[in-house]
Structure formats: structure tokens, C-alpha cells
Amino acid sequence: MLATYPIEATDQNWISETLLDAVRVMLHTLQGGNAPPEFEAALSGDYREHFLRGPNFKKLYDLLVAKCRVLTNVELAQVLNALSEQNDFPRVFARTTPCSSVKDTFPDVHIAANQLFRHAFEKLSDWKTEGCEQTVRAAYHELVDAHLSHGGCPFCGYEPLEASDPDLVDPDLDHYLAISLYPFAGVNLRNLTVMGDKCNRSYKGAQDMLLDENSARVDCLDPYGAEQVTISLHGTTILSEPGTGPDWMISFDPDIKSRNWRRIFKLETRLRANVLERYYKRWISHFVDYAQQHGFDLTSTNDLIAAVGRFKGTCAYDSYPAIGRLKTCFFELVEAALNDPTTVDRMRNFLVKAA
């Protein structure tokens, strides 16, 4: 994650909490050998009336009941464990914390739960928290948009997100833990993240964030945590073979913990092709214009070094965070080459030629 989400955006989590409580009541009642409660009886809390409007929630709840009531107590305990583990945020992001699914063990239960929680997910765009003029999703988006002031997707750092505006279409609200795998977390705001369309639809899809390419559990970045990934161009060779462009190397810190995220979103390839290769010549042209406008003599090494030092300080404010960061890193490498007697002439020529 190149940025994280504000935890206060998850405060209006009552749709998930109310529905999970109702399903727990039903499962515990079945474990006790009693008839499962009707949907109305299983509901509790200030918002129960919302769930009783129309027939769909009751119909989907009854379907889940029908699939669960044939299970043994041991099997019901497995379903309860899956419900709890799938909502064990943020502990679930550690590879040592279990997160079970009933997709393969009890496929009928899984399908019924998926349908119920998908329906609940749709209500984020319809229902309002008491005293709030916005829907739950709109209020969530407003907080996230204010927090992500750069307006860029935290998963790639360069895809734009629509601003919070009633006249605009909200950006994708992705299930970080895919609802097709972990349906009990399907409406939990702690599991939902605003994401760019390309990141969501073209790259992540329904991939499992908790597993690597060998289906082994890995530590996972918490979208609402404090830890962010920093990127650099450490190891990049700008002055590579004659007639070729830079030999790009993108480094990530932390490395191991970010590997699965990078794999799923194809981050190295996307940043290299969509940012570095596409923009670096434009960055140089921008720098040359900047230096000339500020009276620097591009034939003077000292002036070039001074110009790069000043220009570098402006790069972080340029465009989206990943672009600004990589642009800063690029000119750090340029600055280092200009300060190296063995590369200064080649770098000066490279800048003039590339511009």
C-alpha cells in the first residue's frame, strides 16, 4: 500500500454488525438443538427495522438457515469459526492467524452466505446511518477522499479516483478479502477499500490477498493500518548501454511483506511501463525548462547540480504519489551522477540529448 485508509471511515459498520449478529444467533440456536429463529427474532440493535423492509433479506436468511440446519454441531462450529475468522480484523492479515472458508467444505452454505452478504453490500449505497444525510457508502467515500488528498489509488499510486461529489460516480469499492472466498466479511467496512478501476477489475479481481502464488499464507498489508510501502529506484542504471534507455530497478520497503501485493497488482511492470518509460523524457524536458527559466547555465556542471537540487524538491508535489515519488528518485540519481567525476560528462550530455 502506497497510502492507507482512515480507520474512522469504518465507523458506520452497523450493516455488517447487525447481520453477523443475526447469523451468529441462528447458528448458536441450531447448535443448542433448537429450531432456528425467524429472521425478525434473530435481529437486534437500532437498525433491525431496515432489514425487515421488503422480503429479500428474510428470503436469503431463510435460504442460509435451510443449508445450515442439516449440519452437525461440529460442522456448525466450523461455520461459526469461518464467520469469526473472516472478520478478525486486523489480526487476519498476519499469516499465523487462521482464516477459514467453507467454500469447499460446505459449498451450499457458502453460496447462501455469499448471496445474503452480497445483498447487504448493495445496501451501503441505499441506507443511511441515523442522523446522517448521506448513505453509508457516500459518508465513507467522503472521509476517504478527504484523507487521500492526492486523489490517487493507494494500490498503484497513479490511477485517479473520482472525487466525493454527488454528481460523480463513486469509485469501485473493492472487497479486500474477496467476497467470493470470504462472504461473511462481504459488507464489513474494515474489509472494503476504494480502489481504481484498473487495479480492481483488471488486476485484483477475486484473487486471494492472503495467499501467495503457491497458495501459502503470507503476511498481508493492512489497508487501514499505519504501515505504508515506500518505493525507490535503488539499483537503477540511468546511463546504460549507448542507444538504450535507463535500466530500471524498483525497490520496495518493506520488501517481503509487500511482495504478494506487488504480484497481484503487477506493480513493478505497471510502474515501469506506465510511469518510468512513459514519463522520464518528459521529466527531463520539464527540468530543462525549469533550469532555463530560473537562469541556470546548462553548460555549467555546478549550475546543473544546483538546478537539479532545487527542481528535485518540487517533484513530490507533481501529479499522483507514485509518479511524484519516482520522479524524485529519478532526479536523485541524476544528481548523484552529476556529482561523480566518472559520469558527469555523460549525464550532462544525456540530459541535453534527452530533452
CSV table of C-alpha atoms in Angstrom, one decimal:
chain,number,residue,atom,x,y,z
A,1,MET,CA,0.0,0.0,0.0
A,2,LEU,CA,1.4,3.3,-1.1
A,3,ALA,CA,-1.1,5.0,1.2
A,4,THR,CA,-3.6,3.8,3.8
A,5,TYR,CA,-7.2,4.5,4.6
A,6,PRO,CA,-8.6,6.4,7.6
A,7,ILE,CA,-9.9,4.0,10.2
A,8,GLU,CA,-12.7,6.4,11.1
A,9,ALA,CA,-14.2,5.6,7.7
A,10,THR,CA,-15.2,2.2,9.1
A,11,ASP,CA,-17.3,3.7,12.0
A,12,GLN,CA,-20.7,3.2,10.3
A,13,ASN,CA,-20.3,-0.5,10.2
A,14,TRP,CA,-23.8,-1.4,11.5
A,15,ILE,CA,-25.0,-3.2,8.4
A,16,SER,CA,-22.2,-5.8,8.9
A,17,GLU,CA,-22.5,-5.9,12.6
A,18,THR,CA,-26.3,-6.4,12.6
A,19,LEU,CA,-26.3,-9.1,10.0
A,20,LEU,CA,-23.4,-11.0,11.5
A,21,ASP,CA,-25.1,-11.0,14.9
A,22,ALA,CA,-28.3,-12.4,13.4
A,23,VAL,CA,-26.4,-15.2,11.7
A,24,ARG,CA,-24.5,-16.0,14.9
A,25,VAL,CA,-27.8,-16.2,16.9
A,26,MET,CA,-29.1,-18.6,14.3
A,27,LEU,CA,-26.0,-20.8,14.3
A,28,HIS,CA,-25.8,-20.9,18.1
A,29,THR,CA,-29.5,-21.8,18.3
A,30,LEU,CA,-29.1,-24.7,15.9
A,31,GLN,CA,-26.1,-25.9,18.0
A,32,GLY,CA,-28.3,-25.9,21.0
A,33,GLY,CA,-30.7,-28.3,19.3
A,34,ASN,CA,-33.5,-25.8,18.9
A,35,ALA,CA,-35.4,-24.6,15.9
A,36,PRO,CA,-33.7,-21.6,14.2
A,37,PRO,CA,-35.2,-18.2,15.0
A,38,GLU,CA,-37.2,-16.4,12.3
A,39,PHE,CA,-35.2,-13.5,10.8
A,40,GLU,CA,-37.1,-10.9,12.8
A,41,ALA,CA,-36.3,-12.7,16.0
A,42,ALA,CA,-32.6,-13.1,15.1
A,43,LEU,CA,-32.2,-9.4,14.5
A,44,SER,CA,-31.3,-6.9,17.2
A,45,GLY,CA,-30.0,-3.4,17.6
A,46,ASP,CA,-31.1,0.1,16.5
A,47,TYR,CA,-31.3,-0.8,12.8
A,48,ARG,CA,-33.2,-4.0,12.7
A,49,GLU,CA,-36.2,-2.3,11.0
A,50,HIS,CA,-34.0,-1.6,8.0
A,51,PHE,CA,-33.6,-5.3,7.4
A,52,LEU,CA,-37.3,-6.0,7.7
A,53,ARG,CA,-38.2,-3.8,4.8
A,54,GLY,CA,-39.2,-5.9,1.9
A,55,PRO,CA,-38.8,-9.7,1.5
A,56,ASN,CA,-35.3,-10.2,0.2
A,57,PHE,CA,-33.3,-10.3,3.4
A,58,LYS,CA,-35.7,-12.7,5.0
A,59,LYS,CA,-35.7,-14.9,1.9
A,60,LEU,CA,-31.9,-15.0,1.8
A,61,TYR,CA,-31.6,-15.6,5.5
A,62,ASP,CA,-34.1,-18.5,5.3
A,63,LEU,CA,-32.0,-20.0,2.5
A,64,LEU,CA,-28.9,-19.9,4.7
A,65,VAL,CA,-30.9,-21.4,7.6
A,66,ALA,CA,-32.0,-24.3,5.3
A,67,LYS,CA,-28.4,-25.0,4.4
A,68,CYS,CA,-27.2,-24.8,7.9
A,69,ARG,CA,-29.9,-26.8,9.7
A,70,VAL,CA,-28.7,-30.1,8.2
A,71,LEU,CA,-25.2,-29.7,9.7
A,72,THR,CA,-24.0,-31.4,12.8
A,73,ASN,CA,-22.8,-29.4,15.8
A,74,VAL,CA,-19.2,-30.0,14.8
A,75,GLU,CA,-20.0,-28.7,11.3
A,76,LEU,CA,-21.9,-25.7,12.7
A,77,ALA,CA,-18.9,-24.9,14.8
A,78,GLN,CA,-16.8,-24.8,11.6
A,79,VAL,CA,-19.2,-22.3,10.0
A,80,LEU,CA,-19.1,-20.2,13.2
A,81,ASN,CA,-15.3,-20.3,13.1
A,82,ALA,CA,-15.3,-19.2,9.5
A,83,LEU,CA,-17.6,-16.3,10.3
A,84,SER,CA,-15.4,-15.1,13.1
A,85,GLU,CA,-12.1,-15.6,11.4
A,86,GLN,CA,-13.1,-13.8,8.2
A,87,ASN,CA,-14.0,-10.8,10.3
A,88,ASP,CA,-11.0,-10.9,12.6
A,89,PHE,CA,-9.5,-7.5,11.5
A,90,PRO,CA,-6.7,-6.6,11.6
A,91,ARG,CA,-5.3,-9.9,13.0
A,92,VAL,CA,-6.3,-11.8,9.9
A,93,PHE,CA,-3.6,-10.0,7.9
A,94,ALA,CA,-0.9,-12.0,9.8
A,95,ARG,CA,0.0,-15.3,8.2
A,96,THR,CA,-0.2,-17.0,11.6
A,97,THR,CA,-3.9,-16.1,12.1
A,98,PRO,CA,-6.3,-18.6,10.7
A,99,CYS,CA,-8.9,-17.5,8.2
A,100,SER,CA,-11.0,-20.5,7.1
A,101,SER,CA,-13.5,-20.7,4.3
A,102,VAL,CA,-16.5,-23.1,3.9
A,103,LYS,CA,-16.3,-22.8,0.1
A,104,ASP,CA,-15.1,-26.3,-0.3
A,105,THR,CA,-16.3,-28.0,2.9
A,106,PHE,CA,-19.9,-26.7,2.8
A,107,PRO,CA,-20.5,-25.3,-0.7
A,108,ASP,CA,-24.2,-24.8,-0.2
A,109,VAL,CA,-23.7,-22.8,3.0
A,110,HIS,CA,-21.0,-20.8,1.2
A,111,ILE,CA,-23.3,-19.9,-1.7
A,112,ALA,CA,-26.2,-19.0,0.6
A,113,ALA,CA,-23.9,-16.8,2.7
A,114,ASN,CA,-22.5,-15.2,-0.4
A,115,GLN,CA,-25.9,-14.3,-1.7
A,116,LEU,CA,-27.0,-12.8,1.7
A,117,PHE,CA,-23.9,-10.7,2.2
A,118,ARG,CA,-23.8,-9.5,-1.4
A,119,HIS,CA,-27.4,-8.2,-1.0
A,120,ALA,CA,-26.3,-6.5,2.2
A,121,PHE,CA,-23.3,-4.9,0.3
A,122,GLU,CA,-25.8,-3.3,-2.1
A,123,LYS,CA,-27.5,-1.5,0.8
A,124,LEU,CA,-24.3,0.5,1.6
A,125,SER,CA,-25.4,2.7,-1.3
A,126,ASP,CA,-29.1,2.9,-0.1
A,127,TRP,CA,-29.2,3.1,3.7
A,128,LYS,CA,-28.3,6.0,5.9
A,129,THR,CA,-27.0,6.0,9.5
A,130,GLU,CA,-29.4,7.7,11.8
A,131,GLY,CA,-28.7,11.5,11.9
A,132,CYS,CA,-26.6,11.3,8.7
A,133,GLU,CA,-27.8,12.9,5.4
A,134,GLN,CA,-25.6,10.7,3.3
A,135,THR,CA,-25.8,7.0,2.6
A,136,VAL,CA,-23.2,4.8,4.4
A,137,ARG,CA,-21.2,4.5,1.2
A,138,ALA,CA,-21.3,8.2,0.4
A,139,ALA,CA,-20.2,9.1,4.0
A,140,TYR,CA,-17.4,6.5,3.8
A,141,HIS,CA,-16.2,7.9,0.4
A,142,GLU,CA,-16.2,11.5,1.7
A,143,LEU,CA,-13.9,10.5,4.6
A,144,VAL,CA,-11.6,8.5,2.4
A,145,ASP,CA,-11.5,11.2,-0.3
A,146,ALA,CA,-10.5,13.9,2.3
A,147,HIS,CA,-7.8,11.6,3.6
A,148,LEU,CA,-6.4,10.7,0.2
A,149,SER,CA,-5.9,14.3,-0.7
A,150,HIS,CA,-3.8,13.4,-3.7
A,151,GLY,CA,-6.7,11.6,-5.3
A,152,GLY,CA,-4.7,8.6,-6.3
A,153,CYS,CA,-5.4,4.9,-5.8
A,154,PRO,CA,-3.4,3.6,-2.8
A,155,PHE,CA,-2.8,0.2,-4.5
A,156,CYS,CA,-0.8,1.6,-7.5
A,157,GLY,CA,-0.2,5.2,-6.6
A,158,TYR,CA,-1.1,6.7,-10.0
A,159,GLU,CA,-4.6,5.7,-11.1
A,160,PRO,CA,-7.0,8.6,-10.4
A,161,LEU,CA,-10.0,8.2,-8.1
A,162,GLU,CA,-13.2,10.1,-8.6
A,163,ALA,CA,-13.7,12.9,-6.0
A,164,SER,CA,-16.5,12.7,-3.4
A,165,ASP,CA,-19.3,14.5,-5.3
A,166,PRO,CA,-23.0,13.6,-5.6
A,167,ASP,CA,-22.8,14.3,-9.3
A,168,LEU,CA,-20.0,11.9,-9.9
A,169,VAL,CA,-19.9,8.1,-9.9
A,170,ASP,CA,-18.2,6.6,-6.8
A,171,PRO,CA,-15.0,4.7,-7.5
A,172,ASP,CA,-15.0,1.0,-7.1
A,173,LEU,CA,-15.4,-0.3,-3.5
A,174,ASP,CA,-13.4,-3.5,-3.5
A,175,HIS,CA,-13.6,-6.5,-1.2
A,176,TYR,CA,-10.0,-6.7,0.0
A,177,LEU,CA,-10.7,-10.2,1.1
A,178,ALA,CA,-12.8,-11.4,-1.9
A,179,ILE,CA,-16.4,-11.9,-1.2
A,180,SER,CA,-16.4,-15.0,-3.4
A,181,LEU,CA,-13.9,-16.6,-0.9
A,182,TYR,CA,-14.8,-14.9,2.4
A,183,PRO,CA,-18.5,-13.9,2.2
A,184,PHE,CA,-19.0,-13.3,5.9
A,185,ALA,CA,-16.7,-10.2,5.5
A,186,GLY,CA,-18.7,-9.1,2.5
A,187,VAL,CA,-20.2,-6.0,4.0
A,188,ASN,CA,-17.6,-5.2,6.7
A,189,LEU,CA,-16.2,-1.8,6.1
A,190,ARG,CA,-12.9,-2.9,7.5
A,191,ASN,CA,-12.7,-5.2,4.5
A,192,LEU,CA,-13.7,-2.6,1.9
A,193,THR,CA,-11.3,-0.3,0.1
A,194,VAL,CA,-11.8,2.4,-2.5
A,195,MET,CA,-9.8,1.3,-5.5
A,196,GLY,CA,-9.0,2.4,-9.0
A,197,ASP,CA,-11.0,0.6,-11.8
A,198,LYS,CA,-7.9,-0.9,-13.4
A,199,CYS,CA,-6.5,-2.1,-10.1
A,200,ASN,CA,-9.8,-3.7,-9.2
A,201,ARG,CA,-11.1,-5.1,-12.4
A,202,SER,CA,-8.0,-5.8,-14.5
A,203,TYR,CA,-5.6,-7.0,-11.8
A,204,LYS,CA,-7.0,-7.9,-8.4
A,205,GLY,CA,-10.4,-9.4,-9.3
A,206,ALA,CA,-11.2,-12.2,-7.0
A,207,GLN,CA,-7.6,-13.1,-6.1
A,208,ASP,CA,-6.9,-14.1,-2.5
A,209,MET,CA,-4.8,-11.4,-0.8
A,210,LEU,CA,-3.9,-13.8,2.0
A,211,LEU,CA,-2.2,-16.4,-0.2
A,212,ASP,CA,0.8,-16.3,-2.5
A,213,GLU,CA,1.2,-17.9,-5.9
A,214,ASN,CA,1.8,-21.3,-4.2
A,215,SER,CA,-1.4,-20.9,-2.1
A,216,ALA,CA,0.7,-20.4,1.1
A,217,ARG,CA,-0.4,-17.9,3.7
A,218,VAL,CA,1.6,-14.7,3.8
A,219,ASP,CA,1.7,-11.6,5.8
A,220,CYS,CA,-0.6,-9.1,4.3
A,221,LEU,CA,-0.6,-5.3,4.3
A,222,ASP,CA,-3.5,-3.7,6.3
A,223,PRO,CA,-5.3,-1.1,4.3
A,224,TYR,CA,-6.4,0.7,7.5
A,225,GLY,CA,-3.1,0.3,9.3
A,226,ALA,CA,-0.2,2.6,9.8
A,227,GLU,CA,2.4,0.8,7.7
A,228,GLN,CA,2.9,2.2,4.2
A,229,VAL,CA,5.3,1.0,1.5
A,230,THR,CA,8.0,3.3,0.1
A,231,ILE,CA,9.4,2.9,-3.3
A,232,SER,CA,12.8,3.9,-4.7
A,233,LEU,CA,14.9,3.4,-7.8
A,234,HIS,CA,17.9,1.9,-5.9
A,235,GLY,CA,19.9,-0.2,-8.3
A,236,THR,CA,18.7,1.7,-11.4
A,237,THR,CA,21.3,2.5,-14.1
A,238,ILE,CA,20.3,5.6,-16.0
A,239,LEU,CA,23.4,5.7,-18.1
A,240,SER,CA,23.2,2.2,-19.5
A,241,GLU,CA,24.5,1.0,-22.9
A,242,PRO,CA,24.7,3.6,-25.7
A,243,GLY,CA,21.4,3.7,-27.7
A,244,THR,CA,19.3,2.3,-24.9
A,245,GLY,CA,17.3,3.9,-22.2
A,246,PRO,CA,17.7,3.5,-18.4
A,247,ASP,CA,17.9,0.1,-16.9
A,248,TRP,CA,15.1,0.4,-14.3
A,249,MET,CA,15.1,-1.3,-10.9
A,250,ILE,CA,12.3,-0.5,-8.5
A,251,SER,CA,12.8,-1.3,-4.8
A,252,PHE,CA,10.1,-1.6,-2.1
A,253,ASP,CA,10.3,-1.2,1.6
A,254,PRO,CA,9.2,-3.4,3.3
A,255,ASP,CA,10.2,-5.9,0.6
A,256,ILE,CA,8.9,-9.3,1.8
A,257,LYS,CA,5.6,-8.1,3.2
A,258,SER,CA,4.8,-6.2,0.1
A,259,ARG,CA,5.6,-9.0,-2.4
A,260,ASN,CA,2.1,-10.5,-2.6
A,261,TRP,CA,0.5,-7.1,-3.1
A,262,ARG,CA,3.0,-6.3,-5.9
A,263,ARG,CA,2.4,-9.7,-7.5
A,264,ILE,CA,-1.3,-9.4,-7.6
A,265,PHE,CA,-1.3,-5.8,-8.9
A,266,LYS,CA,1.7,-6.4,-11.2
A,267,LEU,CA,3.1,-3.3,-9.7
A,268,GLU,CA,6.7,-3.4,-10.9
A,269,THR,CA,5.6,-3.9,-14.5
A,270,ARG,CA,3.0,-1.2,-14.4
A,271,LEU,CA,5.2,1.4,-12.7
A,272,ARG,CA,8.0,0.6,-15.2
A,273,ALA,CA,5.8,0.7,-18.3
A,274,ASN,CA,3.2,3.3,-17.4
A,275,VAL,CA,5.3,5.7,-15.4
A,276,LEU,CA,9.0,5.4,-15.9
A,277,GLU,CA,9.2,4.6,-19.6
A,278,ARG,CA,6.3,6.9,-20.4
A,279,TYR,CA,7.4,9.9,-18.5
A,280,TYR,CA,11.1,10.1,-17.9
A,281,LYS,CA,11.9,12.1,-21.0
A,282,ARG,CA,9.1,14.4,-20.2
A,283,TRP,CA,10.6,14.9,-16.7
A,284,ILE,CA,13.9,15.8,-18.3
A,285,SER,CA,12.2,18.3,-20.6
A,286,HIS,CA,10.4,19.8,-17.6
A,287,PHE,CA,13.7,20.1,-15.7
A,288,VAL,CA,15.5,21.8,-18.6
A,289,ASP,CA,12.7,24.3,-19.0
A,290,TYR,CA,12.7,24.9,-15.2
A,291,ALA,CA,16.5,25.4,-15.2
A,292,GLN,CA,16.4,27.8,-18.1
A,293,GLN,CA,13.6,29.8,-16.6
A,294,HIS,CA,15.4,30.2,-13.4
A,295,GLY,CA,18.6,31.4,-15.0
A,296,PHE,CA,20.8,28.3,-14.7
A,297,ASP,CA,23.5,27.7,-17.3
A,298,LEU,CA,23.1,24.1,-18.5
A,299,THR,CA,26.7,24.0,-19.8
A,300,SER,CA,27.9,24.6,-16.3
A,301,THR,CA,28.2,21.5,-14.1
A,302,ASN,CA,27.8,23.5,-10.9
A,303,ASP,CA,24.7,25.2,-12.3
A,304,LEU,CA,23.3,21.8,-13.3
A,305,ILE,CA,23.8,20.4,-9.9
A,306,ALA,CA,22.2,23.4,-8.2
A,307,ALA,CA,19.3,23.3,-10.6
A,308,VAL,CA,18.7,19.6,-10.0
A,309,GLY,CA,18.8,20.1,-6.3
A,310,ARG,CA,16.2,22.8,-6.4
A,311,PHE,CA,14.0,21.0,-9.0
A,312,LYS,CA,14.1,17.7,-7.1
A,313,GLY,CA,12.3,19.4,-4.2
A,314,THR,CA,9.3,20.2,-6.4
A,315,CYS,CA,8.8,16.6,-7.7
A,316,ALA,CA,6.9,15.2,-4.8
A,317,TYR,CA,4.1,17.6,-5.5
A,318,ASP,CA,3.8,16.6,-9.1
A,319,SER,CA,0.7,14.5,-10.0
A,320,TYR,CA,-0.1,11.3,-8.1
A,321,PRO,CA,2.1,10.0,-5.3
A,322,ALA,CA,3.8,7.1,-7.2
A,323,ILE,CA,4.6,9.4,-10.0
A,324,GLY,CA,5.9,12.2,-7.7
A,325,ARG,CA,8.0,9.7,-5.7
A,326,LEU,CA,9.6,8.0,-8.8
A,327,LYS,CA,10.3,11.4,-10.3
A,328,THR,CA,12.1,12.5,-7.1
A,329,CYS,CA,14.1,9.3,-7.1
A,330,PHE,CA,15.0,9.7,-10.8
A,331,PHE,CA,16.5,13.2,-10.1
A,332,GLU,CA,18.3,11.9,-7.1
A,333,LEU,CA,20.1,9.5,-9.5
A,334,VAL,CA,20.7,12.3,-11.9
A,335,GLU,CA,22.2,14.4,-9.1
A,336,ALA,CA,24.4,11.6,-7.9
A,337,ALA,CA,25.7,11.1,-11.5
A,338,LEU,CA,26.5,14.8,-11.9
A,339,ASN,CA,28.5,14.7,-8.6
A,340,ASP,CA,30.5,11.7,-9.8
A,341,PRO,CA,33.6,12.7,-11.9
A,342,THR,CA,33.3,9.4,-13.8
A,343,THR,CA,29.8,10.0,-15.0
A,344,VAL,CA,29.3,13.8,-15.0
A,345,ASP,CA,30.0,14.4,-18.7
A,346,ARG,CA,27.8,11.5,-19.8
A,347,MET,CA,25.0,12.7,-17.6
A,348,ARG,CA,25.2,16.2,-18.9
A,349,ASN,CA,25.1,15.0,-22.4
A,350,PHE,CA,22.3,12.6,-21.6
A,351,LEU,CA,20.2,15.4,-20.2
A,352,VAL,CA,20.7,17.7,-23.2
A,353,LYS,CA,20.1,14.9,-25.7
A,354,ALA,CA,17.0,13.5,-23.9
A,355,ALA,CA,15.5,17.0,-23.7
